[in-house]
Short mmCIF file of C-alpha atoms in Angstrom, two decimals:
data_model
loop_
_atom_site.label_atom_id
_atom_site.label_comp_id
_atom_site.label_asym_id
_atom_site.label_seq_id
_atom_site.Cartn_x
_atom_site.Cartn_y
_atom_site.Cartn_z
CA UNK Y 1 22.32 0.89 -5.98
CA UNK Y 2 23.46 4.21 -7.26
CA UNK Y 3 26.73 5.75 -8.79
CA UNK Y 4 27.28 7.43 -5.56
CA UNK Y 5 27.31 4.16 -3.67
CA UNK Y 6 29.67 2.69 -6.31
CA UNK Y 7 32.00 5.56 -5.96
CA UNK Y 8 32.18 5.17 -2.32
CA UNK Y 9 32.56 1.23 -2.51
CA UNK Y 10 35.39 1.67 -5.04
CA UNK Y 11 37.15 4.16 -2.68
CA UNK Y 12 36.92 1.90 0.34
CA UNK Y 13 38.29 -0.87 -2.00
CA UNK Y 14 41.43 1.10 -2.88
CA UNK Y 15 41.81 2.59 0.57
CA UNK Y 16 43.98 -0.20 1.93
CA UNK Y 17 46.47 0.15 -1.09
CA UNK Y 18 46.72 3.95 -0.61
CA UNK Y 19 47.57 3.63 3.28
CA UNK Y 20 50.28 1.05 2.45
CA UNK Y 21 51.69 3.01 -0.36
CA UNK Y 22 51.54 6.12 1.92
CA UNK Y 23 53.20 4.59 4.93
CA UNK Y 24 55.96 2.82 2.88
CA UNK Y 25 56.86 6.47 1.28
CA UNK Y 26 57.03 8.14 4.71
CA UNK Y 27 59.39 5.05 5.79
CA UNK Y 28 61.45 5.44 2.81
CA UNK Y 29 61.53 9.26 2.91
CA UNK Y 30 62.88 9.22 6.61
CA UNK Y 31 65.54 6.48 5.92
CA UNK Y 32 67.55 8.28 3.41
CA UNK Y 33 69.51 6.64 0.61
CA UNK Y 34 69.92 2.80 0.68
CA UNK Y 35 70.13 0.05 -1.89
CA UNK Y 36 67.29 -2.28 -3.26
CA UNK Y 37 67.78 -4.98 -0.29
CA UNK Y 38 67.45 -2.18 2.28
CA UNK Y 39 64.62 -0.54 0.60
CA UNK Y 40 62.76 -3.94 0.31
CA UNK Y 41 63.20 -4.42 4.23
CA UNK Y 42 61.90 -0.86 5.13
CA UNK Y 43 58.91 -1.40 2.78
CA UNK Y 44 58.20 -4.98 4.21
CA UNK Y 45 58.35 -3.59 7.96
CA UNK Y 46 56.11 -0.68 6.88
CA UNK Y 47 53.43 -3.02 5.36
CA UNK Y 48 53.76 -5.37 8.31
CA UNK Y 49 53.05 -2.35 10.66
CA UNK Y 50 49.81 -1.49 9.03
CA UNK Y 51 48.90 -4.59 7.00
CA UNK Y 52 46.93 -6.34 10.15
CA UNK Y 53 44.57 -3.33 10.89
CA UNK Y 54 44.02 -2.79 7.22
CA UNK Y 55 42.93 -6.37 6.66
CA UNK Y 56 40.72 -6.55 9.54
CA UNK Y 57 39.16 -3.06 8.83
CA UNK Y 58 38.04 -4.31 5.27
CA UNK Y 59 36.73 -7.52 6.87
CA UNK Y 60 34.70 -5.53 9.11
CA UNK Y 61 33.36 -3.53 5.96
CA UNK Y 62 32.48 -6.83 4.25
CA UNK Y 63 30.98 -8.42 7.30
CA UNK Y 64 28.59 -5.23 7.84
CA UNK Y 65 26.48 -6.34 4.72
CA UNK Y 66 25.72 -9.89 6.22
CA UNK Y 67 22.10 -8.45 7.47
CA UNK Y 68 21.14 -7.68 3.86
CA UNK Y 69 21.63 -11.41 2.99
CA UNK Y 70 19.05 -12.38 5.57
CA UNK Y 71 16.47 -10.29 3.73
CA UNK Y 72 13.69 -12.16 2.15
CA UNK Y 73 10.68 -11.45 -0.46
CA UNK Y 74 10.82 -8.40 -2.52
CA UNK Y 75 13.32 -6.72 -0.47
CA UNK Y 76 15.79 -9.75 -0.59
CA UNK Y 77 15.52 -9.81 -4.46
CA UNK Y 78 15.96 -6.05 -4.59
CA UNK Y 79 19.18 -5.89 -2.55
CA UNK Y 80 21.05 -9.21 -2.90
CA UNK Y 81 22.86 -8.39 -6.04
CA UNK Y 82 23.97 -5.29 -4.45
CA UNK Y 83 25.29 -7.07 -1.48
CA UNK Y 84 26.95 -9.99 -3.13
CA UNK Y 85 28.95 -7.30 -5.57
CA UNK Y 86 30.08 -5.42 -2.49
CA UNK Y 87 30.85 -8.23 -0.43
CA UNK Y 88 33.10 -10.09 -2.94
CA UNK Y 89 34.82 -6.89 -3.97
CA UNK Y 90 35.66 -6.04 -0.39
CA UNK Y 91 36.74 -9.50 0.42
CA UNK Y 92 39.12 -9.61 -2.66
CA UNK Y 93 40.29 -6.19 -1.74
CA UNK Y 94 41.13 -7.36 1.74
CA UNK Y 95 43.01 -10.44 0.32
CA UNK Y 96 44.95 -8.36 -2.28
CA UNK Y 97 45.94 -5.82 0.42
CA UNK Y 98 48.01 -8.32 2.27
CA UNK Y 99 49.43 -10.25 -0.80
CA UNK Y 100 49.75 -8.47 -3.93
CA UNK Y 101 50.33 -4.83 -2.74
CA UNK Y 102 53.21 -5.44 -0.71
CA UNK Y 103 54.89 -7.33 -3.53
CA UNK Y 104 54.22 -4.45 -6.01
CA UNK Y 105 55.55 -1.66 -3.48
CA UNK Y 106 59.38 -2.29 -3.90
CA UNK Y 107 58.96 -2.02 -7.63
CA UNK Y 108 56.65 1.18 -7.69
CA UNK Y 109 58.63 2.81 -5.13
CA UNK Y 110 62.11 2.63 -6.64
CA UNK Y 111 64.42 5.30 -7.57
CA UNK Y 112 64.78 8.72 -5.77
CA UNK Y 113 61.76 9.61 -3.91
CA UNK Y 114 60.76 13.38 -3.54
CA UNK Y 115 59.57 14.39 -0.05
CA UNK Y 116 56.15 15.56 0.73
CA UNK Y 117 57.33 19.19 1.74
CA UNK Y 118 58.76 19.56 -2.04
CA UNK Y 119 55.15 19.30 -3.29
CA UNK Y 120 53.02 22.70 -3.28
CA UNK Y 121 49.80 21.16 -2.83
CA UNK Y 122 50.94 18.97 -0.02
CA UNK Y 123 52.30 22.28 1.65
CA UNK Y 124 49.25 24.05 1.28
CA UNK Y 125 47.00 21.57 2.70
CA UNK Y 126 49.12 20.78 5.69
CA UNK Y 127 49.09 24.41 6.50
CA UNK Y 128 45.40 24.59 6.26
CA UNK Y 129 44.93 21.56 8.28
CA UNK Y 130 47.55 22.24 10.93
CA UNK Y 131 45.77 25.29 12.51
CA UNK Y 132 42.35 23.34 13.11
CA UNK Y 133 43.93 20.47 14.27
CA UNK Y 134 45.97 22.37 17.01
CA UNK Y 135 42.87 24.03 18.04
CA UNK Y 136 40.53 20.95 18.45
CA UNK Y 137 43.51 19.30 20.53
CA UNK Y 138 44.08 22.39 22.56
CA UNK Y 139 40.24 22.38 23.27
CA UNK Y 140 39.69 18.68 23.47
CA UNK Y 141 36.71 18.79 26.20
CA UNK Y 142 34.72 21.56 24.19
CA UNK Y 143 35.03 19.89 20.99
CA UNK Y 144 33.84 16.69 22.40
CA UNK Y 145 31.04 18.44 24.27
CA UNK Y 146 30.08 20.30 21.16
CA UNK Y 147 29.91 16.88 19.09
CA UNK Y 148 27.87 15.27 21.67
CA UNK Y 149 25.41 18.26 21.43
CA UNK Y 150 25.03 18.27 17.96
CA UNK Y 151 24.55 14.31 18.27
CA UNK Y 152 21.86 14.87 20.57
CA UNK Y 153 20.23 17.46 18.60
CA UNK Y 154 19.56 14.84 16.10
CA UNK Y 155 17.62 12.63 18.30
CA UNK Y 156 14.14 14.59 18.04
CA UNK Y 157 14.19 14.56 14.32
CA UNK Y 158 15.14 11.20 14.22
CA UNK Y 159 12.27 10.17 16.53
CA UNK Y 160 9.85 11.96 14.27
CA UNK Y 161 11.04 10.85 11.03
CA UNK Y 162 8.86 8.40 9.13
CA UNK Y 163 9.80 5.37 7.26
CA UNK Y 164 9.08 3.84 4.00
CA UNK Y 165 9.90 0.60 2.34
CA UNK Y 166 11.44 2.22 -0.93
CA UNK Y 167 11.10 5.79 -2.25
CA UNK Y 168 8.99 6.01 -5.31
CA UNK Y 169 10.97 6.08 -8.62
CA UNK Y 170 9.82 8.74 -10.99
CA UNK Y 171 9.07 6.91 -14.11
CA UNK Y 172 7.86 9.78 -16.06
CA UNK Y 173 4.33 8.44 -16.62
CA UNK Y 174 1.38 7.90 -14.16
CA UNK Y 175 -0.94 4.68 -13.94
CA UNK Y 176 -4.44 5.61 -13.15
CA UNK Y 177 -6.60 2.91 -11.85
CA UNK Y 178 -10.06 3.60 -10.58
CA UNK Y 179 -12.41 0.86 -9.63
CA UNK Y 180 -16.12 0.72 -9.65
CA UNK Y 181 -18.39 -1.74 -7.83
CA UNK Y 182 -19.21 -4.91 -9.85
CA UNK Y 183 -22.15 -4.85 -12.18
CA UNK Y 184 -20.96 -1.85 -14.37
CA UNK Y 185 -22.35 -2.23 -17.70
CA UNK Y 186 -20.28 -1.83 -20.78
CA UNK Y 187 -21.86 1.48 -22.29
CA UNK Y 188 -21.44 3.10 -18.77
CA UNK Y 189 -17.97 1.81 -18.54
CA UNK Y 190 -16.99 3.31 -22.01
CA UNK Y 191 -18.83 6.62 -21.16
CA UNK Y 192 -17.08 6.76 -17.62
CA UNK Y 193 -13.70 5.99 -19.19
CA UNK Y 194 -13.82 8.43 -21.94
CA UNK Y 195 -15.09 11.33 -19.50
CA UNK Y 196 -12.16 10.62 -17.22
CA UNK Y 197 -9.61 10.58 -19.95
CA UNK Y 198 -11.01 13.90 -21.19
CA UNK Y 199 -10.58 15.68 -17.95
CA UNK Y 200 -7.19 14.24 -17.51
CA UNK Y 201 -6.15 15.38 -20.98
CA UNK Y 202 -7.17 18.96 -20.09
CA UNK Y 203 -4.24 19.23 -17.52
CA UNK Y 204 -1.71 21.09 -19.25
CA UNK Y 205 1.30 19.03 -18.03
CA UNK Y 206 -0.37 15.82 -19.84
CA UNK Y 207 1.03 14.64 -22.99
CA UNK Y 208 -1.19 11.80 -23.83
CA UNK Y 209 -3.76 9.68 -22.23
CA UNK Y 210 -4.58 5.86 -23.08
CA UNK Y 211 -6.95 3.64 -21.10
CA UNK Y 212 -8.80 0.52 -20.98
CA UNK Y 213 -11.88 -0.81 -19.21
CA UNK Y 214 -11.90 -4.54 -17.95
CA UNK Y 215 -9.30 -7.17 -19.38
CA UNK Y 216 -6.95 -6.69 -22.13
CA UNK Y 217 -6.86 -9.07 -25.13
CA UNK Y 218 -4.76 -11.80 -23.24
CA UNK Y 219 -5.56 -14.65 -21.13
CA UNK Y 220 -3.29 -13.65 -18.25
CA UNK Y 221 -5.46 -10.53 -17.49
CA UNK Y 222 -8.09 -11.16 -15.00
CA UNK Y 223 -9.31 -7.55 -14.60
CA UNK Y 224 -13.14 -7.13 -14.51
CA UNK Y 225 -15.11 -4.49 -16.44
CA UNK Y 226 -15.24 -2.29 -13.30
CA UNK Y 227 -11.50 -1.86 -13.26
CA UNK Y 228 -10.10 0.75 -15.38
CA UNK Y 229 -6.37 1.23 -16.46
CA UNK Y 230 -5.04 4.66 -17.86
CA UNK Y 231 -1.63 5.53 -18.85
CA UNK Y 232 -1.01 9.07 -18.49
CA UNK Y 233 2.06 10.21 -20.18
CA UNK Y 234 3.66 13.52 -19.14
CA UNK Y 235 5.58 16.37 -20.69
CA UNK Y 236 9.27 17.02 -19.85
CA UNK Y 237 9.64 18.32 -16.42
CA UNK Y 238 10.96 21.81 -17.66
CA UNK Y 239 7.33 22.30 -19.53
CA UNK Y 240 5.53 22.21 -16.13
CA UNK Y 241 3.98 25.29 -14.42
CA UNK Y 242 6.35 26.68 -12.06
CA UNK Y 243 6.34 25.45 -8.60
CA UNK Y 244 4.21 22.47 -9.64
CA UNK Y 245 5.26 19.08 -7.91
CA UNK Y 246 4.60 15.43 -8.70
CA UNK Y 247 2.20 15.22 -5.72
CA UNK Y 248 0.55 18.65 -6.66
CA UNK Y 249 0.04 17.21 -10.20
CA UNK Y 250 -1.72 13.81 -8.88
CA UNK Y 251 -3.86 15.78 -6.51
CA UNK Y 252 -5.10 18.02 -9.37
CA UNK Y 253 -5.87 14.80 -11.38
CA UNK Y 254 -7.58 13.32 -8.52
CA UNK Y 255 -9.66 16.34 -7.87
CA UNK Y 256 -10.73 16.46 -11.85
CA UNK Y 257 -11.54 12.78 -11.99
CA UNK Y 258 -13.73 12.34 -8.84
CA UNK Y 259 -16.43 10.13 -9.89
CA UNK Y 260 -19.19 8.87 -7.48
CA UNK Y 261 -18.81 5.34 -6.47
CA UNK Y 262 -15.28 5.08 -7.88
CA UNK Y 263 -12.04 5.03 -6.06
CA UNK Y 264 -8.96 6.58 -7.53
CA UNK Y 265 -5.50 5.17 -7.50
CA UNK Y 266 -2.47 6.93 -8.83
CA UNK Y 267 0.84 5.31 -9.06
CA UNK Y 268 4.02 4.56 -11.13
CA UNK Y 269 3.17 1.98 -13.88
CA UNK Y 270 6.19 -0.47 -13.45
CA UNK Y 271 6.15 -0.11 -9.54
CA UNK Y 272 2.32 -1.05 -9.85
CA UNK Y 273 2.83 -4.06 -11.77
CA UNK Y 274 5.57 -5.15 -9.39
CA UNK Y 275 3.32 -4.52 -6.37
CA UNK Y 276 0.42 -6.52 -7.89
CA UNK Y 277 2.63 -9.49 -8.63
CA UNK Y 278 4.28 -9.54 -5.35
CA UNK Y 279 1.56 -8.43 -2.77
CA UNK Y 280 -1.71 -8.49 -4.89
CA UNK Y 281 -2.55 -4.84 -4.36
CA UNK Y 282 -2.64 -2.22 -7.05
CA UNK Y 283 -1.07 0.47 -4.83
CA UNK Y 284 1.96 0.73 -2.36
CA UNK Y 285 -0.47 0.02 0.66
CA UNK Y 286 -3.62 -2.23 1.32
CA UNK Y 287 -5.66 -4.22 3.89
CA UNK Y 288 -6.28 -8.09 4.12
CA UNK Y 289 -9.99 -8.30 5.51
CA UNK Y 290 -10.66 -11.95 7.02
CA UNK Y 291 -14.16 -13.04 7.39
CA UNK Y 292 -16.16 -16.10 7.76
CA UNK Y 293 -18.64 -15.29 4.85
CA UNK Y 294 -18.86 -12.98 1.75
CA UNK Y 295 -21.67 -11.00 2.97
CA UNK Y 296 -19.49 -9.93 6.06
CA UNK Y 297 -16.79 -9.14 3.83
CA UNK Y 298 -18.61 -6.94 1.73
CA UNK Y 299 -20.50 -5.18 5.01
CA UNK Y 300 -17.29 -4.63 6.89
CA UNK Y 301 -15.26 -3.68 3.82
CA UNK Y 302 -17.53 -1.11 2.98
CA UNK Y 303 -17.57 0.32 6.34
CA UNK Y 304 -13.95 0.50 6.35
CA UNK Y 305 -13.91 2.12 3.10
CA UNK Y 306 -16.24 4.92 4.17
CA UNK Y 307 -14.10 5.33 7.27
CA UNK Y 308 -10.80 5.56 5.71
CA UNK Y 309 -12.04 7.94 3.10
CA UNK Y 310 -12.44 10.64 5.85
CA UNK Y 311 -9.13 9.86 7.35
CA UNK Y 312 -6.34 12.49 6.70
CA UNK Y 313 -3.61 11.40 4.19
CA UNK Y 314 -5.98 9.11 2.34
CA UNK Y 315 -6.01 10.04 -1.56
CA UNK Y 316 -8.36 6.89 -2.39
CA UNK Y 317 -9.54 3.87 -0.93
CA UNK Y 318 -11.61 0.84 -2.50
CA UNK Y 319 -13.01 -2.48 -0.80
CA UNK Y 320 -13.49 -5.28 -3.01
CA UNK Y 321 -17.21 -6.29 -3.48
CA UNK Y 322 -18.00 -10.05 -3.98
CA UNK Y 323 -21.69 -9.93 -3.90
CA UNK Y 324 -23.47 -8.30 -6.86
CA UNK Y 325 -22.98 -11.16 -9.20
CA UNK Y 326 -26.18 -12.50 -11.07
CA UNK Y 327 -26.59 -16.27 -11.19
CA UNK Y 328 -29.31 -18.45 -12.72
CA UNK Y 329 -30.32 -21.57 -10.50
CA UNK Y 330 -31.96 -24.35 -12.41
CA UNK Y 331 -33.94 -26.95 -10.67
CA UNK Y 332 -34.89 -30.00 -12.63
CA UNK Y 333 -38.02 -31.82 -12.36
CA UNK Y 334 -37.07 -35.60 -12.61
CA UNK Y 335 -40.83 -36.92 -12.79
CA UNK Y 336 -41.52 -34.51 -15.46
CA UNK Y 337 -38.27 -35.35 -17.34
CA UNK Y 338 -38.94 -39.03 -17.27
CA UNK Y 339 -42.43 -38.62 -18.33
CA UNK Y 340 -41.21 -36.91 -21.47
CA UNK Y 341 -38.57 -39.42 -21.88
CA UNK Y 342 -35.59 -36.99 -21.31
CA UNK Y 343 -32.48 -37.25 -19.03
CA UNK Y 344 -31.01 -34.14 -17.20
CA UNK Y 345 -28.17 -34.37 -19.50
CA UNK Y 346 -30.22 -33.80 -22.63
CA UNK Y 347 -32.06 -30.84 -21.02
CA UNK Y 348 -28.75 -29.34 -19.93
CA UNK Y 349 -27.36 -29.65 -23.35
CA UNK Y 350 -29.98 -27.89 -24.89
CA UNK Y 351 -29.92 -25.02 -22.34
CA UNK Y 352 -26.06 -24.88 -22.67
CA UNK Y 353 -26.45 -24.63 -26.45
CA UNK Y 354 -28.75 -21.49 -26.07
CA UNK Y 355 -26.78 -19.72 -23.34
CA UNK Y 356 -22.85 -20.62 -24.30
CA UNK Y 357 -23.60 -21.27 -27.91
CA UNK Y 358 -22.94 -24.24 -30.24
CA UNK Y 359 -20.38 -24.37 -33.27
CA UNK Y 360 -22.13 -24.92 -36.23
CA UNK Y 361 -19.72 -24.53 -39.06
CA UNK Y 362 -16.36 -23.07 -39.99
CA UNK Y 363 -15.36 -20.33 -42.14
CA UNK Y 364 -12.26 -21.05 -43.95
CA UNK Y 365 -9.68 -18.31 -45.33
CA UNK Y 366 -6.85 -19.77 -46.59
CA UNK Y 367 -5.10 -21.44 -43.75
CA UNK Y 368 -7.37 -19.47 -41.26
CA UNK Y 369 -10.28 -21.54 -39.59
CA UNK Y 370 -12.85 -19.42 -37.65
CA UNK Y 371 -15.51 -21.42 -35.86
CA UNK Y 372 -19.19 -20.03 -36.16
CA UNK Y 373 -21.01 -20.18 -32.96
CA UNK Y 374 -24.83 -19.79 -32.65
CA UNK Y 375 -26.31 -18.76 -29.32
CA UNK Y 376 -29.11 -16.65 -27.99
CA UNK Y 377 -28.72 -12.80 -27.75
CA UNK Y 378 -27.60 -11.27 -24.53
CA UNK Y 379 -31.09 -9.89 -23.62
CA UNK Y 380 -32.42 -13.44 -23.97
CA UNK Y 381 -29.52 -15.14 -22.21
CA UNK Y 382 -29.92 -12.92 -19.06
CA UNK Y 383 -33.83 -13.13 -18.74
CA UNK Y 384 -35.03 -16.18 -17.00
CA UNK Y 385 -38.42 -15.93 -18.57
CA UNK Y 386 -36.93 -16.03 -21.95
CA UNK Y 387 -34.80 -19.12 -21.20
CA UNK Y 388 -37.83 -20.86 -19.79
CA UNK Y 389 -39.14 -20.86 -23.51
CA UNK Y 390 -36.09 -22.77 -24.74
CA UNK Y 391 -37.35 -25.67 -26.66
CA UNK Y 392 -36.14 -29.14 -26.22
CA UNK Y 393 -36.48 -31.94 -28.79
CA UNK Y 394 -38.20 -35.08 -27.63
CA UNK Y 395 -37.03 -38.58 -28.46
CA UNK Y 396 -40.34 -39.37 -30.34
CA UNK Y 397 -40.67 -36.13 -32.19
CA UNK Y 398 -42.02 -32.65 -31.11
CA UNK Y 399 -40.66 -30.17 -28.49
CA UNK Y 400 -41.13 -29.28 -24.93
CA UNK Y 401 -40.26 -25.83 -23.38
CA UNK Y 402 -37.91 -25.65 -20.52
CA UNK Y 403 -40.44 -24.18 -18.25
CA UNK Y 404 -42.35 -27.60 -18.43
CA UNK Y 405 -39.72 -29.71 -16.98
CA UNK Y 406 -37.50 -27.35 -14.69
CA UNK Y 407 -37.60 -23.94 -12.80
CA UNK Y 408 -35.30 -21.15 -13.49
CA UNK Y 409 -34.57 -18.56 -10.56
CA UNK Y 410 -32.24 -15.54 -10.69
CA UNK Y 411 -30.31 -14.89 -7.48
CA UNK Y 412 -27.54 -12.69 -6.34
CA UNK Y 413 -24.00 -14.19 -5.20
CA UNK Y 414 -20.41 -13.67 -5.03
CA UNK Y 415 -18.53 -12.60 -8.24
CA UNK Y 416 -15.29 -14.08 -7.07
CA UNK Y 417 -13.81 -15.48 -3.80
CA UNK Y 418 -10.39 -15.27 -2.17
CA UNK Y 419 -9.00 -17.25 0.61
CA UNK Y 420 -6.00 -17.49 2.81
CA UNK Y 421 -5.24 -20.06 5.44
CA UNK Y 422 -8.63 -21.55 4.95
CA UNK Y 423 -10.45 -18.34 5.70
CA UNK Y 424 -12.35 -15.96 3.32
CA UNK Y 425 -10.43 -12.76 2.18
CA UNK Y 426 -10.70 -9.53 0.65
CA UNK Y 427 -8.39 -6.75 -0.47
CA UNK Y 428 -8.88 -3.15 0.31
CA UNK Y 429 -6.57 -0.85 -1.83
CA UNK Y 430 -5.32 2.18 -0.20
CA UNK Y 431 -3.77 5.00 -1.91
CA UNK Y 432 -2.02 7.36 0.66
CA UNK Y 433 -0.56 10.72 0.21
CA UNK Y 434 1.75 10.35 3.07
CA UNK Y 435 5.27 9.30 2.51
CA UNK Y 436 5.60 8.12 6.10
CA UNK Y 437 3.93 4.46 5.66
CA UNK Y 438 4.51 3.36 9.03
CA UNK Y 439 3.05 6.46 10.72
CA UNK Y 440 0.09 6.46 8.36
CA UNK Y 441 -0.54 2.85 9.22
CA UNK Y 442 -0.30 3.07 12.86
CA UNK Y 443 -2.92 6.31 13.01
CA UNK Y 444 -5.11 4.52 10.36
CA UNK Y 445 -5.08 1.26 12.34
CA UNK Y 446 -6.11 2.91 15.48
CA UNK Y 447 -8.90 5.09 13.62
CA UNK Y 448 -10.47 2.04 12.06
CA UNK Y 449 -10.58 0.06 15.29
CA UNK Y 450 -12.67 2.94 16.85
CA UNK Y 451 -14.79 3.76 13.98
CA UNK Y 452 -15.80 0.00 12.77
CA UNK Y 453 -17.08 -2.61 14.93
CA UNK Y 454 -15.74 -6.06 13.84
CA UNK Y 455 -17.97 -9.27 14.41
CA UNK Y 456 -16.29 -12.38 15.92
CA UNK Y 457 -14.03 -14.01 13.49
CA UNK Y 458 -13.60 -10.91 11.36
CA UNK Y 459 -10.07 -9.15 11.47
CA UNK Y 460 -7.89 -7.32 9.28
CA UNK Y 461 -4.12 -6.92 8.66
CA UNK Y 462 -2.02 -4.40 6.68
CA UNK Y 463 -0.07 -5.58 3.62
CA UNK Y 464 1.71 -4.00 0.64
CA UNK Y 465 4.92 -2.08 1.47
CA UNK Y 466 4.07 -1.88 5.31
CA UNK Y 467 4.29 -5.82 5.41
CA UNK Y 468 7.66 -5.56 3.64
CA UNK Y 469 8.95 -3.22 6.30
CA UNK Y 470 7.78 -5.23 9.22
CA UNK Y 471 9.20 -8.38 7.83
CA UNK Y 472 12.54 -6.42 7.21
CA UNK Y 473 12.45 -5.33 10.75
CA UNK Y 474 12.05 -8.66 12.15
CA UNK Y 475 14.98 -10.07 10.04
CA UNK Y 476 17.24 -7.08 11.06
CA UNK Y 477 16.25 -7.64 14.74
CA UNK Y 478 18.35 -10.83 14.76
CA UNK Y 479 20.66 -10.24 12.00
CA UNK Y 480 22.26 -6.97 12.99
CA UNK Y 481 22.89 -8.17 16.73
CA UNK Y 482 24.63 -11.30 15.29
CA UNK Y 483 26.60 -9.11 12.75
CA UNK Y 484 27.84 -6.61 15.71
CA UNK Y 485 28.88 -9.63 17.79
CA UNK Y 486 30.92 -11.08 14.83
CA UNK Y 487 32.43 -7.38 14.15
CA UNK Y 488 33.51 -7.24 17.94
CA UNK Y 489 35.12 -10.92 17.51
CA UNK Y 490 37.19 -9.48 14.65
CA UNK Y 491 38.26 -6.28 16.51
CA UNK Y 492 39.34 -8.47 19.59
CA UNK Y 493 41.33 -10.79 17.26
CA UNK Y 494 43.09 -7.61 15.76
CA UNK Y 495 43.64 -5.57 19.14
CA UNK Y 496 44.25 -8.71 21.22
CA UNK Y 497 42.66 -6.51 24.07
CA UNK Y 498 39.21 -6.65 25.48
CA UNK Y 499 39.47 -2.84 26.79
CA UNK Y 500 40.95 -1.38 23.34
CA UNK Y 501 38.13 -3.38 21.48
CA UNK Y 502 35.39 -1.82 23.86
#
């Protein structure tokens, strides 16, 4: 996963060959002059003396990666390539250490060999190492006690250390995603977007700001008009103000863009897209709220949003709103329809032409054909009284208004619905300033259960990276003991002694 990890892996792979060469060189140095046959026998004896422990040590390193293969979901897709690469590399290194390396040793260690003492660097390093080694062997109990004391001193920081699924990768840009309640008008959305972009642009570290409100010009973007997405490009780090960190910059942006009724979310652009695809949340943390009806989802979600907004460590929180959509209910009077000689299909078609529109012709420009659709303007389409005046042609001639054959009523309803396992579901997006995800979730979970009263049939669970952490922990709870047991079996096969293995 990093250049440092690759360097360590390469060092572990060649370590067996280095030990074999060093051991054979030492044996040849101690044996004195000899012919090729004798030299080969000495090298073979040296390889046999350390080959078995080296082979099993490389197998232990290889098997230690087995828990990574048990990971599933996002964490599995992330770490499986590394585990496969390291496992195959170590497995072949173990195989070559007992096959190819012993064959090459007689040819590589031919001729006159210089003793280690003739090398100035070896003499210098041996002299430096000899005195500390003599000291620790003379004071074995003190050194062992000091090592145990140092180990014990790490327990308290270890217990207080938080956990996170994966540290954020600084992509150089910031994705700012504020969200408003449903029903935001287009002019107001444009005004708010320009106002927020202007405030962000005033920050010295910002290079450029590009934002949109609602869905992009693609069929795969389901974003409503109330969802903004703004890409904030930052200047190089050396041009920032002294002492300004990424968290401080985000906090400054959050303070500058505070808007009543809108929740701010700041994260990395690519990582946000990945989170949205894998978890459905627009940040690294979120809550799944389950209830039996949309009204309860809206009510409890709003209470949880207000409660979490006051909780320490919360930068922004937004609960989805399902109610707030405007619908037109049409109730046809069948008796009046039959009296006019009309069917429900005839009346519905006329209303559909007024609201959805009807293609009347095409504009042809070369090979391009553009359909021309005619329908009522927005003000007329959204007004039940205006729709009631729609004229429907009669079979025998003449027209009749829609109000004479049906009733049009306006009502509120859910704009969209989510479900999971047969139960309604809503998402609450949480943007936390804390790096310790598990610690924040544990404290926030207790806080919500104290502040919010959940009716029967309503419950919530945490999602996002916290769910990935919990899933990985459950997997490791089984995979790690099994791997340790397998390592013990390998050590037992190598030492052939239970006491030495223990």
